[in-house]
Structure formats: C-alpha cells, structure tokens
Coordinates of C-alpha atoms in Angstrom, one line a residue:
M12 CA -70.0 -7.7 -57.7
Y13 CA -69.7 -5.2 -54.8
A14 CA -72.2 -2.9 -56.6
K15 CA -74.6 -5.9 -57.1
C16 CA -74.4 -6.7 -53.5
R17 CA -75.3 -3.2 -52.5
E18 CA -78.2 -3.1 -55.0
H19 CA -79.7 -6.2 -53.3
G20 CA -79.4 -4.7 -49.8
L21 CA -76.3 -6.4 -48.6
R22 CA -74.0 -4.1 -46.6
V23 CA -70.6 -5.5 -47.3
R24 CA -67.0 -4.3 -47.6
K25 CA -65.2 -4.4 -50.9
E26 CA -62.4 -6.3 -49.2
D27 CA -64.9 -9.0 -48.1
V28 CA -66.2 -9.3 -51.6
R29 CA -62.7 -9.7 -52.9
L30 CA -61.8 -12.5 -50.4
L31 CA -65.1 -14.3 -51.2
L32 CA -64.5 -14.2 -54.9
K33 CA -61.0 -15.6 -54.4
E34 CA -62.5 -18.5 -52.5
L35 CA -65.5 -19.1 -54.8
D36 CA -63.8 -18.4 -58.2
P37 CA -60.1 -18.8 -57.9
R38 CA -59.6 -19.7 -61.5
G39 CA -61.4 -16.5 -62.6
V40 CA -59.4 -14.4 -60.2
S41 CA -56.1 -15.9 -61.4
R42 CA -57.1 -15.3 -65.1
R43 CA -57.9 -11.6 -64.3
L44 CA -54.6 -11.2 -62.4
A45 CA -52.8 -12.6 -65.4
R46 CA -54.6 -10.1 -67.7
R47 CA -55.9 -12.9 -69.9
L48 CA -59.3 -11.2 -70.1
R49 CA -58.7 -8.6 -72.7
R50 CA -60.8 -6.5 -75.0
R51 CA -60.9 -7.5 -78.6
N52 CA -58.7 -5.4 -80.8
Y53 CA -60.4 -3.3 -83.4
F54 CA -59.4 -4.1 -87.0
S55 CA -60.3 -2.6 -90.4
K56 CA -58.5 -3.8 -93.6
G57 CA -58.2 -0.4 -95.2
P58 CA -60.0 2.9 -96.2
N59 CA -63.6 2.4 -97.2
F60 CA -63.7 -1.1 -95.8
I61 CA -66.1 0.0 -93.1
W62 CA -67.9 3.2 -92.3
H63 CA -69.4 3.8 -88.8
I64 CA -72.6 5.9 -88.7
D65 CA -74.5 7.4 -85.7
S66 CA -76.5 10.3 -84.5
Y67 CA -75.4 12.7 -81.7
D68 CA -78.4 14.0 -79.7
K69 CA -76.9 16.3 -77.1
L70 CA -78.3 19.4 -78.9
K71 CA -81.6 17.7 -79.8
P72 CA -83.6 19.3 -76.9
Y73 CA -82.8 22.6 -78.6
G74 CA -83.9 21.5 -82.1
I75 CA -80.4 20.8 -83.5
C76 CA -79.7 17.2 -84.6
I77 CA -76.3 16.0 -85.7
N78 CA -75.4 12.9 -87.7
G79 CA -72.0 11.7 -88.8
S80 CA -70.0 8.9 -90.3
I81 CA -66.3 8.0 -89.8
D82 CA -64.0 5.6 -91.8
G83 CA -62.9 2.7 -89.6
F84 CA -59.3 2.5 -90.9
S85 CA -58.2 6.1 -91.3
R86 CA -60.7 7.7 -88.8
K87 CA -61.5 10.3 -91.5
M88 CA -64.9 11.9 -91.0
I89 CA -67.0 11.0 -94.1
W90 CA -69.8 13.4 -93.2
L91 CA -70.9 15.5 -90.2
N92 CA -74.2 17.2 -90.7
A93 CA -76.6 19.3 -88.5
Y94 CA -80.3 19.6 -89.3
T95 CA -83.7 19.8 -87.7
T96 CA -84.0 16.0 -87.3
S97 CA -81.8 12.9 -87.3
R98 CA -84.7 10.4 -87.1
D99 CA -85.9 10.5 -90.7
P100 CA -84.5 7.4 -92.5
K101 CA -84.8 9.2 -95.9
L102 CA -82.7 12.1 -94.6
I103 CA -80.0 9.8 -93.2
G104 CA -80.1 7.9 -96.5
G105 CA -79.5 11.2 -98.2
Y106 CA -76.4 11.8 -96.2
Y107 CA -75.1 8.4 -97.3
I108 CA -76.0 8.9 -100.9
E109 CA -74.3 12.3 -101.0
A110 CA -71.1 10.7 -99.6
V111 CA -71.3 7.8 -102.1
Q112 CA -71.7 10.3 -105.0
R113 CA -68.8 12.5 -103.8
L114 CA -66.4 9.5 -103.4
G115 CA -67.6 7.6 -106.4
G116 CA -68.5 4.4 -104.6
C117 CA -69.7 2.6 -101.5
P118 CA -67.7 1.2 -98.5
R119 CA -67.5 -2.6 -98.2
V120 CA -69.4 -2.5 -94.9
V121 CA -71.5 0.0 -93.0
C122 CA -71.9 -0.3 -89.3
G123 CA -74.8 1.3 -87.5
D124 CA -77.0 0.9 -84.4
L125 CA -80.5 -0.7 -84.3
G126 CA -82.3 2.6 -84.7
T127 CA -85.0 2.9 -87.4
E128 CA -83.3 6.0 -88.8
N129 CA -80.7 3.8 -90.4
G130 CA -83.3 1.8 -92.3
Y131 CA -82.7 3.4 -95.7
V132 CA -78.9 3.2 -95.4
R133 CA -79.2 -0.5 -94.6
G134 CA -81.3 -1.1 -97.6
F135 CA -79.1 1.0 -99.9
Q136 CA -75.9 -0.6 -98.8
R137 CA -77.2 -4.1 -99.2
F138 CA -78.6 -3.2 -102.6
L139 CA -75.5 -1.5 -103.9
V140 CA -73.0 -4.0 -102.3
P141 CA -74.7 -7.4 -102.4
I142 CA -73.0 -10.3 -100.5
Q143 CA -70.6 -12.2 -102.7
P144 CA -70.9 -16.1 -102.7
D145 CA -67.3 -16.4 -101.3
C146 CA -67.8 -13.8 -98.6
T147 CA -69.5 -14.3 -95.2
I148 CA -69.6 -10.7 -94.1
D149 CA -72.8 -8.8 -94.5
S150 CA -72.4 -5.4 -96.2
Y151 CA -74.4 -3.8 -93.3
L152 CA -73.7 -4.6 -89.7
E153 CA -76.0 -3.5 -86.9
G154 CA -75.8 -3.7 -83.1
A155 CA -75.8 -1.7 -79.9
S156 CA -74.5 1.8 -80.2
T157 CA -71.9 1.0 -77.6
A158 CA -70.3 -1.5 -80.0
N159 CA -70.0 1.2 -82.7
Q160 CA -66.8 2.3 -81.1
R161 CA -65.2 4.4 -83.8
I162 CA -68.0 7.0 -84.0
E163 CA -68.9 6.7 -80.3
Y164 CA -65.3 7.7 -79.4
W165 CA -65.4 10.6 -81.8
W166 CA -68.5 12.1 -80.2
G167 CA -66.4 12.8 -77.1
F168 CA -63.9 14.8 -79.3
L169 CA -66.8 16.7 -80.8
R170 CA -68.2 17.7 -77.5
R171 CA -64.9 19.0 -76.2
E172 CA -64.1 20.9 -79.4
C173 CA -67.5 22.3 -80.4
V174 CA -70.7 21.2 -78.7
E175 CA -69.9 22.0 -75.1
F176 CA -69.9 25.7 -75.9
W177 CA -73.3 25.6 -77.6
L178 CA -74.8 23.4 -74.8
T179 CA -73.7 26.0 -72.2
L180 CA -75.1 28.9 -74.4
F181 CA -78.5 27.2 -74.9
A182 CA -78.7 26.1 -71.2
D183 CA -78.2 29.7 -70.1
L184 CA -81.2 30.7 -72.3
R185 CA -83.3 27.9 -70.8
D186 CA -82.3 28.6 -67.2
N187 CA -83.1 32.3 -67.6
G188 CA -86.5 31.6 -69.0
F189 CA -85.8 32.5 -72.6
F190 CA -86.3 29.0 -74.0
D191 CA -89.3 26.8 -73.2
G192 CA -88.6 23.9 -75.6
G193 CA -91.7 24.7 -77.7
F194 CA -92.1 24.9 -81.4
L195 CA -91.4 28.6 -81.6
D196 CA -88.2 28.6 -79.5
K197 CA -86.7 25.6 -81.2
G198 CA -87.5 27.0 -84.6
L199 CA -85.9 30.3 -83.8
L200 CA -82.7 28.7 -82.5
Q201 CA -82.6 26.7 -85.7
F202 CA -83.1 29.8 -87.8
C203 CA -80.4 31.8 -85.9
C204 CA -77.8 29.1 -85.1
M205 CA -78.1 26.2 -87.5
G206 CA -75.7 27.7 -90.1
L207 CA -73.1 28.7 -87.4
I208 CA -73.2 25.2 -85.9
Q209 CA -72.7 23.6 -89.3
D210 CA -69.8 25.8 -90.0
E211 CA -68.2 24.8 -86.7
L212 CA -68.9 21.1 -87.4
D213 CA -67.1 21.5 -90.8
D214 CA -64.2 23.2 -89.1
T215 CA -64.0 20.6 -86.4
A216 CA -64.0 17.7 -88.9
Q217 CA -61.3 19.5 -91.0
V218 CA -59.1 19.9 -87.9
W219 CA -59.6 16.2 -87.0
N220 CA -59.0 15.0 -90.6
T221 CA -55.7 16.8 -90.7
H222 CA -54.3 16.2 -87.2
T223 CA -51.8 13.4 -86.4
I224 CA -53.1 10.3 -84.6
G225 CA -50.4 8.9 -82.5
P226 CA -49.3 5.2 -82.4
S227 CA -51.7 2.8 -80.7
K228 CA -51.1 -0.3 -78.6
N229 CA -53.2 -2.2 -81.1
P230 CA -50.8 -3.2 -83.9
N231 CA -53.7 -3.4 -86.4
V232 CA -54.5 0.3 -86.0
P233 CA -52.2 2.7 -88.1
S234 CA -51.0 6.1 -87.0
G235 CA -50.8 9.3 -89.0
R236 CA -53.1 11.9 -90.5
P237 CA -56.7 10.7 -91.4
N238 CA -56.6 12.4 -94.7
V239 CA -53.3 10.8 -95.7
M240 CA -54.3 7.3 -94.4
F241 CA -57.6 7.6 -96.4
A242 CA -56.1 8.9 -99.6
V243 CA -52.8 7.0 -99.8
P244 CA -53.4 3.5 -98.2
E245 CA -50.4 2.1 -100.0
L246 CA -48.1 3.8 -97.5
Y247 CA -49.7 1.5 -94.9
G248 CA -49.5 -1.7 -96.9
T249 CA -53.2 -1.9 -97.8
R250 CA -55.6 -0.6 -100.5
D251 CA -58.8 1.3 -101.0
F252 CA -61.8 -1.0 -100.5
L253 CA -64.3 1.4 -102.2
S254 CA -66.9 -0.6 -104.2
P255 CA -67.8 0.9 -107.6
I256 CA -71.6 1.3 -108.3
E257 CA -73.8 1.3 -111.3
D258 CA -75.3 4.6 -112.2
G259 CA -78.7 3.2 -112.7
E260 CA -78.7 1.6 -109.3
F261 CA -77.4 4.7 -107.7
Q262 CA -80.2 6.8 -109.2
L263 CA -82.8 4.4 -107.9
C264 CA -81.5 4.9 -104.4
K265 CA -81.1 8.7 -104.8
N266 CA -84.7 9.0 -105.9
E267 CA -85.8 7.5 -102.5
C268 CA -84.0 10.1 -100.4
I269 CA -84.7 13.5 -99.1
F270 CA -81.9 16.1 -98.6
R271 CA -81.4 19.1 -96.3
Q272 CA -83.1 22.2 -97.4
T273 CA -81.6 25.7 -97.4
K274 CA -84.3 26.8 -94.9
P275 CA -83.0 25.7 -91.5
C276 CA -86.4 25.7 -89.8
D277 CA -90.1 25.5 -90.5
P278 CA -90.8 27.3 -93.9
D279 CA -93.6 29.5 -92.5
L280 CA -91.4 30.5 -89.5
Y281 CA -88.5 31.1 -91.8
E282 CA -90.5 33.6 -93.9
L283 CA -91.9 35.3 -90.8
C284 CA -88.3 35.7 -89.4
N285 CA -87.1 37.3 -92.6
I286 CA -90.1 39.8 -92.6
F287 CA -89.2 40.9 -89.1
M288 CA -85.5 41.2 -89.9
A289 CA -86.3 43.3 -93.0
E290 CA -88.5 45.6 -90.9
S291 CA -85.7 46.1 -88.4
N292 CA -82.8 46.2 -90.9
L293 CA -81.2 43.1 -89.3
T294 CA -79.0 40.6 -90.9
L295 CA -78.1 37.0 -90.1
A296 CA -75.6 36.6 -87.2
T297 CA -71.9 35.9 -87.9
D298 CA -71.1 34.7 -84.4
P299 CA -72.9 32.9 -81.5
Y300 CA -73.5 36.0 -79.4
Q301 CA -75.0 37.9 -82.3
A302 CA -77.2 34.8 -82.9
V303 CA -78.5 35.0 -79.3
N304 CA -79.3 38.7 -79.7
L305 CA -81.1 38.0 -83.0
Y306 CA -83.0 35.1 -81.3
M307 CA -84.1 37.4 -78.4
H308 CA -85.2 40.1 -80.8
L309 CA -87.2 37.7 -83.0
R310 CA -88.7 35.9 -80.0
E311 CA -90.0 39.1 -78.5
A312 CA -91.3 40.5 -81.8
I313 CA -93.2 37.3 -82.7
R314 CA -94.6 36.8 -79.2
A315 CA -95.8 40.3 -79.2
C316 CA -97.9 39.6 -82.3
V317 CA -99.5 36.4 -81.1

C-alpha cells in the first residue's frame, strides 16, 4: 500500500499508512497479525503424478536455450536440455516424448505456462492420458509461470551451480567487443560451448537428483534423495502414478516431433568451422577457457574471409 501511494504521487510515511490501514481495515489487519493469510501448501500424490516443465532463457541472448522438467513429488529432474531454441513446440514435444519413452509411460498431469512452445506437449499429454469420467483433473494444466513453483524454484539452483559462470564469461566477451549478438557470434558460441554446457547441465541434474532434501514445514512434502523418492515411493506411503501408453499412440506422437541434432549450430556454419579447425590443426574444447580461445580464433578467421 505504501508503494502504491508513492506511485500515485502521495508523499507519506510507512507509519502513517500502517495507522490508516488499522483504522480503515481493522479486520484485515487482525487476520494478518494472526497469520491466517497463508500460502497454499504444495501437494503431489506421488512420483509421476505431475511434471512441471519450463524454459530458462538467461543464456538465450547468447544463443543457448535451456528447457527442463521436474517431478512434483520427488523433485527429480526428468530432463534438462540445452539447444539453439526453446520456442519450437515440436522440439519441446520431442523432449517430452524422449522422457516418456525412457520411463515407459506418461505422468498423470503435466503443468506448464501459457507459452506457445508447450503446444505439442499439451496435445500429446491430453491424447495419451485422456480425462477419465470419474476424474475432474485435466491431464495438462497451464497458468502463469510464477505458479509453476517447482521448476521456477529449481532455476535458482541452476543459476547458482552452473549458469552464473557462463553468464559472466559471455558478458565479458560482449563487454570487450567480441560478441555483437549477431548470427555469426551466436552460432560460434553454440559451436564452441553447447556441448560443454550440456555436460554441465547433466552433472548439475545428477548432483541434484542424488542430494538429500531436508524436511519441510509442509507435511505433504517428503524429504530425502530425489532418485530414491522417485524410484521407491513405497517408502513414503504412496505409489508410482506413471500412466502406461499404447505403442501405436506413442508412435503417432513421436512422428510429429523433431529432436536435437548432433550439429549444435547452423549446418553451414558448422561445416565452415570444421574446415578452419582442420586447417589450423585445432580440436574441440574440453573446458570453457579453451572454448573461448577457439571462439576467438574462429571469429577472427571467418571475419577475415568475409
């Protein structure tokens, strides 16, 4: 309320706002003092009851797009992928189909935001897990990304453990005039760094899935290791909610998807980079600093030929 007053040009003290609220809305003040206004507690029945999916765009200005999914009960990462885009519905659908094939079934519910990139996942999920007559829950739930709390919280962990380093590294290139945000520079970063970033994403997900989550104030949220909670739900008094699928229906969905290619950037640029590397007897980088050196070498060589 104090902030709203300031936005409307009212120069007031916070203490005055507090006193006025106490006079104008004593019931609301007393309810807040009694802590009766509480956030709803998150609840998931068991592993594979609900998956949360979302895209992480902090590295998108540099041509690296990350998409992930997390199980709502166990907090196990289902997938965590880096690629040149996270806006193609067929690609995101491919991530979903790969996970379904690996696990042998679908979750009971998938939760995503309102972005168009989730369109194929929404269609696949509702096709493979139709609503039962005795069930009122849709198999795909969509809403604001801020309500997709499981995956939104996890992005903070990812930034601390992995992405912050790459953001700083790429920002240094940009600030020193070695990255202009154009097609060539984005493509070269993808060529030099995509594989390293995916390796770090895999390692980060592995660390998360094997670490111990401590007890929560929410009695509906179990504690323990995500891998254990996901694989042995009986220890927590629940079961696996994975929904089996028909092979024919699965193949229909799979045929509509596209999947990540082995070439991490534009195919023509990929071939050009390999030619320059062969001429200079260079190999792909094995660490971020080697990747930056390779990026600088290829950038200079290609610009000299243009």
